[in-house]
Amino acid sequence: MRTASARGQVPAFKVMDVLSRVGELRAQGREVLSLCAGEPSSGPAPSVNQAAAELHAGGEALNYTPAAGLPELREAIAGHYERWYDTVVEPGEVLVTTGASGAFVTMFLAAFDVGDRVALARPGYPAYRNILTSLGLEVVEIPCGPETRYQPTPELLDQATAEHGELAGLVLASPANPTGTMVNREELAALSKWCNDRDVLLVSDEIYHGITYPAPEQPDPRGVSAREFGDTAVVISSFSKFWGMPGWRVGWALLPPYLRKSSDALAGNVALCAPRNAQVAAVQAFTEDAYAFGEQQVSTYARNRGILLDAVPNLGWSDVAPADGAFYLYADISKVLGPYADSAAWCAALLEDQGVALTPGLDFDPVAGGSTVRLSFAASQDTVSRAVGRILAFQESLRLS
């Protein structure tokens, strides 16, 4: 009897189970405050929506684009790097993909062979680990805690190499999901050098760039791009976060020279192309009004972040990640678990009792995530404020029971 492949036996993303239950409760008439998914609540800038509406209203046939993306979009993405990072990128270095997820699949296929070792931080975005595993690669998880601000360091990479063997790649996220922590220019330079010196491919996930909360006069307020240190790294980004377009499924990758031909061929075979309508609209994401719209949304996230950080002492959560960027608060809740065995059970009870949806940390850290949660503050300020009140009420009920 045929069975599913061994490489397909990856764990499901637990947040999807939470979202499924949120849908069921809402269908029953319950009000649920969802802080579990990393989805901007605002949507894209009006100019992006208008471009999509005009395209559909005009009756244009939505045929395939070149596998690497519309030339005008690749040119606009290249221009974005000059605007934000004062770095020259040629349109030919850009591969437009079906979301950042499509970029990861394409890049991993193009860059690594079965059995290659690829390192990533733990806690971290589970899709990195699961995609790599499904492609037959060996995942080397680097335990990163508060002492390194949940980010890998050259010293930790040396240790990982000594324990597991030579690495073929390193996936780095800054700002990171779930912690929101970032590496600064000096730290990224050191990691880039470590990788280059050892012929290790750096894959830099920069999807949350622009959603940052820098102190006044802090350098590199939007984040530092690995592209600023040369063209040896793969840089991956997307329109999903800063531009508020998660369901439009358009992302991109900046490619080192040796990966361009194979990546283009793989993209054409795996996905043909990213959706044409979304690509046409995404060109408008690089207009002045769209940048301004994105900055307005970041201001909302900053207010929500402040609400949560102010609430932490009353919540009694510990080892709270600094949340330098993105829109997540990641924290240890072991002191307030009460009768629940782990964060998954605690989150399930919170959802049923108070109608607040958070993501248990086991999605991001299969070793220590049983005591952690991730809270997304991409929702409205009212939603975040009311959710904090409900969480406090839930925890008080556990204390009194």
XYZ file of C-alpha atoms in Angstrom:
401
model
C 0.000 0.000 0.000
C 1.279 3.430 -0.939
C 1.937 5.877 1.885
C 2.939 9.520 2.071
C 6.647 10.186 1.613
C 8.893 10.346 4.642
C 10.090 13.808 3.660
C 6.497 15.020 3.664
C 6.063 14.144 7.324
C 6.536 17.659 8.660
C 4.461 19.109 11.482
C 1.553 21.358 10.603
C 1.809 25.045 11.436
C -0.062 25.154 14.767
C -1.257 28.700 14.207
C -3.459 27.334 11.418
C -5.240 25.123 13.957
C -5.785 28.174 16.140
C -7.172 30.128 13.182
C -9.503 27.241 12.359
C -10.921 27.327 15.882
C -11.229 31.120 15.689
C -13.391 30.653 12.600
C -15.580 28.097 14.332
C -16.143 30.326 17.367
C -16.981 33.324 15.207
C -19.448 31.219 13.250
C -21.127 30.490 16.586
C -21.493 34.208 17.224
C -18.550 34.605 19.618
C -16.421 37.722 19.480
C -12.809 36.633 19.135
C -9.840 38.970 19.380
C -7.235 37.333 17.180
C -3.609 38.145 17.871
C -2.211 34.935 16.448
C -1.483 35.591 12.771
C 1.131 37.926 11.310
C -1.321 39.741 9.065
C -1.483 43.539 8.798
C -5.068 44.575 9.423
C -4.949 47.649 7.173
C -4.509 46.097 3.746
C -2.409 47.779 1.055
C -2.205 51.424 0.088
C -5.173 52.801 -1.932
C -2.967 53.159 -5.025
C -2.259 49.421 -4.982
C -5.937 48.558 -4.688
C -6.777 51.033 -7.453
C -4.231 49.487 -9.815
C -5.721 46.040 -9.241
C -9.273 47.312 -9.697
C -8.416 49.080 -12.948
C -6.683 45.977 -14.270
C -9.721 43.786 -13.650
C -12.198 46.416 -14.838
C -10.295 46.783 -18.087
C -10.870 43.169 -19.003
C -7.213 42.466 -19.707
C -6.360 38.796 -20.145
C -4.338 37.790 -17.093
C -1.778 35.693 -18.895
C 1.518 34.398 -17.600
C 4.436 36.757 -17.029
C 8.092 35.868 -17.513
C 9.136 33.340 -14.859
C 11.376 35.915 -13.167
C 8.564 38.468 -13.025
C 7.334 41.521 -14.908
C 10.288 43.649 -16.045
C 8.713 46.805 -14.608
C 8.281 45.165 -11.200
C 11.848 43.858 -11.142
C 13.041 47.370 -11.996
C 10.906 48.888 -9.228
C 12.242 46.389 -6.668
C 15.809 47.188 -7.708
C 15.053 50.887 -7.236
C 13.730 50.183 -3.745
C 17.209 49.081 -2.638
C 18.711 52.371 -3.750
C 15.978 54.253 -1.896
C 16.166 52.390 1.414
C 19.745 51.120 1.502
C 21.653 53.354 -0.936
C 22.694 50.135 -2.680
C 22.744 49.442 -6.399
C 20.788 46.365 -7.493
C 20.279 45.504 -11.139
C 16.804 44.301 -12.233
C 18.445 41.120 -13.540
C 19.392 40.198 -9.972
C 15.723 40.162 -8.918
C 13.508 37.073 -9.050
C 9.803 37.729 -8.396
C 8.182 34.805 -6.579
C 4.854 33.573 -5.258
C 5.290 35.188 -1.878
C 8.433 34.862 0.217
C 7.483 31.198 0.664
C 7.965 30.624 -3.050
C 11.322 32.348 -2.831
C 12.479 30.010 -0.069
C 11.464 26.878 -1.965
C 13.131 28.085 -5.159
C 16.306 29.240 -3.425
C 16.701 26.087 -1.356
C 16.276 23.960 -4.478
C 18.752 26.055 -6.452
C 21.404 26.367 -3.762
C 21.505 23.096 -1.819
C 21.781 19.386 -2.491
C 20.067 16.607 -0.565
C 21.897 16.039 2.714
C 23.418 19.526 2.931
C 23.361 21.072 6.391
C 21.604 24.394 6.823
C 21.607 26.272 10.128
C 18.872 28.450 11.566
C 18.025 30.017 14.890
C 15.685 28.418 17.398
C 13.158 29.896 18.145
C 12.417 30.692 14.532
C 9.842 30.596 11.782
C 8.807 26.930 11.433
C 8.477 26.983 7.653
C 12.258 27.314 7.293
C 12.759 24.056 9.149
C 9.872 22.270 7.470
C 10.688 23.291 3.894
C 14.326 22.316 4.347
C 13.311 18.970 5.828
C 10.862 18.245 3.031
C 13.645 18.868 0.495
C 15.909 16.308 2.136
C 18.266 18.772 3.820
C 19.672 18.436 7.327
C 18.474 21.218 9.610
C 20.922 22.383 12.265
C 19.012 24.362 14.871
C 21.012 26.863 16.898
C 19.470 27.484 20.320
C 19.401 31.270 20.729
C 18.232 32.839 23.963
C 18.045 36.245 25.625
C 21.819 36.355 26.057
C 22.246 36.780 22.272
C 18.909 38.514 21.797
C 17.579 35.351 20.119
C 19.947 35.759 17.168
C 22.846 33.544 16.004
C 26.446 34.677 16.434
C 29.730 33.554 14.845
C 30.586 31.817 18.116
C 27.342 29.840 18.063
C 27.964 28.942 14.421
C 31.449 27.699 15.312
C 29.907 25.528 18.008
C 27.254 24.196 15.639
C 29.904 23.319 13.059
C 31.983 21.509 15.666
C 28.970 19.466 16.778
C 27.273 18.760 13.442
C 29.866 19.224 10.716
C 30.395 21.761 7.959
C 27.435 23.902 6.981
C 26.199 24.697 3.487
C 23.886 27.514 4.496
C 22.606 29.818 7.214
C 19.075 31.233 7.274
C 19.017 34.549 9.113
C 15.893 36.592 9.877
C 16.108 40.221 10.972
C 13.621 41.322 12.207
C 12.876 37.763 13.241
C 9.649 35.864 13.605
C 8.619 35.187 16.405
C 10.906 37.407 18.497
C 11.075 40.623 16.478
C 14.780 40.945 17.314
C 17.295 42.331 14.827
C 20.998 42.207 14.099
C 22.746 45.535 13.723
C 25.227 46.488 11.006
C 28.272 45.255 12.901
C 26.618 41.930 13.740
C 25.414 41.335 10.183
C 28.865 42.192 8.846
C 30.387 39.595 11.174
C 27.883 36.933 10.131
C 28.392 37.746 6.456
C 32.159 37.439 6.867
C 31.815 34.161 8.751
C 29.720 32.744 5.911
C 31.947 34.070 3.120
C 35.126 32.796 4.785
C 33.651 29.274 4.945
C 31.779 29.217 1.629
C 28.446 29.090 3.496
C 25.460 30.627 1.715
C 23.743 33.300 3.796
C 19.986 33.427 3.162
C 18.763 36.691 4.658
C 15.033 36.943 5.360
C 14.252 40.674 5.316
C 10.480 40.440 4.981
C 9.861 42.667 8.023
C 12.235 45.457 7.017
C 10.591 48.840 7.460
C 8.510 47.612 10.408
C 10.985 48.696 13.061
C 10.989 50.778 16.236
C 14.377 52.506 16.369
C 15.505 54.868 19.078
C 15.994 58.491 17.975
C 19.052 58.917 15.768
C 19.618 55.155 15.626
C 21.476 54.217 12.431
C 19.802 51.958 9.863
C 16.269 52.601 11.161
C 14.613 50.264 8.641
C 17.111 47.427 9.086
C 20.386 46.456 7.425
C 20.259 44.437 4.220
C 22.748 41.655 3.559
C 22.918 43.061 0.017
C 24.880 45.992 1.434
C 27.827 43.629 1.993
C 27.991 42.348 -1.577
C 26.151 39.948 -3.851
C 27.175 36.641 -2.249
C 24.047 36.279 -0.094
C 20.470 35.507 -1.068
C 18.109 38.241 0.125
C 14.417 37.381 0.423
C 11.563 39.809 0.976
C 7.886 40.267 0.225
C 5.006 42.685 -0.103
C 3.158 40.902 2.707
C 4.225 42.921 5.740
C 5.282 46.568 5.294
C 3.016 46.898 2.256
C 0.119 44.972 3.871
C -0.359 42.472 1.015
C -0.124 38.954 2.541
C -2.853 37.349 0.425
C -1.591 38.837 -2.841
C 1.266 36.299 -2.841
C 4.107 38.315 -4.322
C 7.641 38.217 -2.976
C 11.147 38.405 -4.361
C 14.708 37.236 -4.014
C 18.002 38.935 -4.831
C 20.307 36.335 -6.352
C 24.060 35.802 -6.361
C 25.340 35.490 -9.951
C 25.789 31.716 -9.854
C 22.157 31.091 -8.850
C 20.389 33.262 -11.424
C 20.110 30.836 -14.330
C 19.025 27.833 -12.256
C 16.625 29.904 -10.142
C 14.907 31.271 -13.234
C 14.545 27.754 -14.647
C 13.237 26.366 -11.371
C 10.767 29.235 -10.965
C 9.312 28.528 -14.393
C 8.935 24.843 -13.644
C 7.691 25.055 -10.057
C 5.236 27.952 -10.288
C 5.408 29.321 -13.869
C 5.148 32.828 -12.398
C 3.705 34.845 -9.553
C 0.103 36.048 -10.138
C 0.094 38.653 -12.901
C -2.597 40.850 -11.367
C -0.725 41.035 -8.068
C 2.520 41.852 -9.865
C 0.926 44.715 -11.785
C -0.547 46.152 -8.599
C 2.696 45.649 -6.673
C 4.490 48.120 -8.948
C 2.375 50.792 -7.247
C 3.736 49.754 -3.850
C 6.845 51.786 -4.670
C 5.019 55.097 -5.120
C 5.383 57.937 -2.621
C 1.851 57.525 -1.281
C 2.309 53.782 -0.759
C 5.524 54.305 1.210
C 3.745 56.934 3.300
C 0.798 54.606 3.878
C 3.167 51.905 5.103
C 4.820 54.317 7.523
C 1.405 55.219 8.937
C 0.720 51.559 9.654
C 4.079 51.200 11.387
C 3.055 54.066 13.672
C -0.020 52.047 14.663
C 2.102 48.979 15.356
C 4.414 51.120 17.490
C 1.496 52.258 19.648
C 0.322 48.675 20.033
C 3.832 47.574 20.940
C 3.912 50.236 23.645
C 0.619 48.992 25.088
C 1.980 45.467 25.351
C 5.364 46.378 26.786
C 3.647 48.528 29.408
C 1.419 45.554 30.297
C 4.240 43.026 30.720
C 4.861 43.697 34.446
C 1.183 43.091 35.237
C 1.070 40.040 32.973
C 3.950 38.435 34.840
C 5.578 37.171 31.625
C 9.363 36.784 31.525
C 12.247 36.712 29.024
C 10.287 39.051 26.787
C 12.079 39.509 23.472
C 12.961 43.150 22.736
C 10.650 43.355 19.685
C 12.992 45.632 17.752
C 10.895 45.101 14.648
C 8.049 43.120 13.050
C 4.809 43.064 15.055
C 5.281 40.254 17.556
C 5.775 39.929 21.279
C 7.432 36.655 22.288
C 7.591 35.759 25.954
C 7.888 32.992 28.531
C 4.619 32.327 30.377
C 5.806 29.486 32.600
C 5.033 31.540 35.748
C 1.360 31.916 34.782
C 0.580 28.524 33.218
C -1.478 27.545 36.254
C -2.965 24.052 35.815
C -2.035 23.775 32.139
C 0.752 21.495 30.999
C 2.134 23.786 28.328
C 1.512 26.906 26.290
C -0.613 25.012 23.747
C -3.108 24.002 26.432
C -2.936 27.481 28.003
C -3.632 29.184 24.660
C -6.511 26.802 23.925
C -8.078 27.591 27.301
C -7.596 31.342 26.824
C -9.353 31.142 23.460
C -12.313 29.205 24.811
C -12.648 31.202 28.034
C -11.910 34.757 26.910
C -12.045 34.681 23.129
C -8.417 35.754 22.683
C -6.259 33.889 20.169
C -2.483 33.701 20.671
C 0.058 31.326 19.123
C 1.779 28.762 21.366
C 5.554 28.806 21.163
C 5.850 25.172 20.100
C 5.436 26.348 16.515
C 8.712 28.238 16.780
C 10.689 26.187 19.272
C 9.899 22.447 19.460
C 12.318 22.088 22.386
C 11.478 24.945 24.768
C 8.343 26.393 23.166
C 6.016 24.667 25.593
C 6.464 27.610 27.941
C 6.286 30.470 25.438
C 3.703 32.336 23.377
C 3.766 34.702 20.424
C 1.345 37.595 20.305
C 0.842 39.555 17.072
C 0.117 43.259 17.497
C -0.703 43.900 13.839
C -4.375 44.265 14.803
C -6.103 47.533 15.677
C -5.208 49.434 18.830
C -8.657 48.734 20.283
C -8.278 45.010 19.677
C -4.856 44.886 21.327
C -6.001 46.913 24.354
C -9.069 44.771 24.938
C -7.088 41.574 24.443
C -4.666 42.584 27.198
C -7.589 43.121 29.565
C -9.006 39.693 28.768
C -5.637 37.979 29.222
C -5.257 39.615 32.627
C -8.762 38.445 33.590
C -7.932 34.899 32.453
C -4.706 34.815 34.447
C -6.485 36.194 37.517
C -9.051 33.411 37.267
C -6.227 30.853 37.226
C -4.676 32.461 40.304
C -7.956 32.310 42.222
C -8.921 28.789 41.172
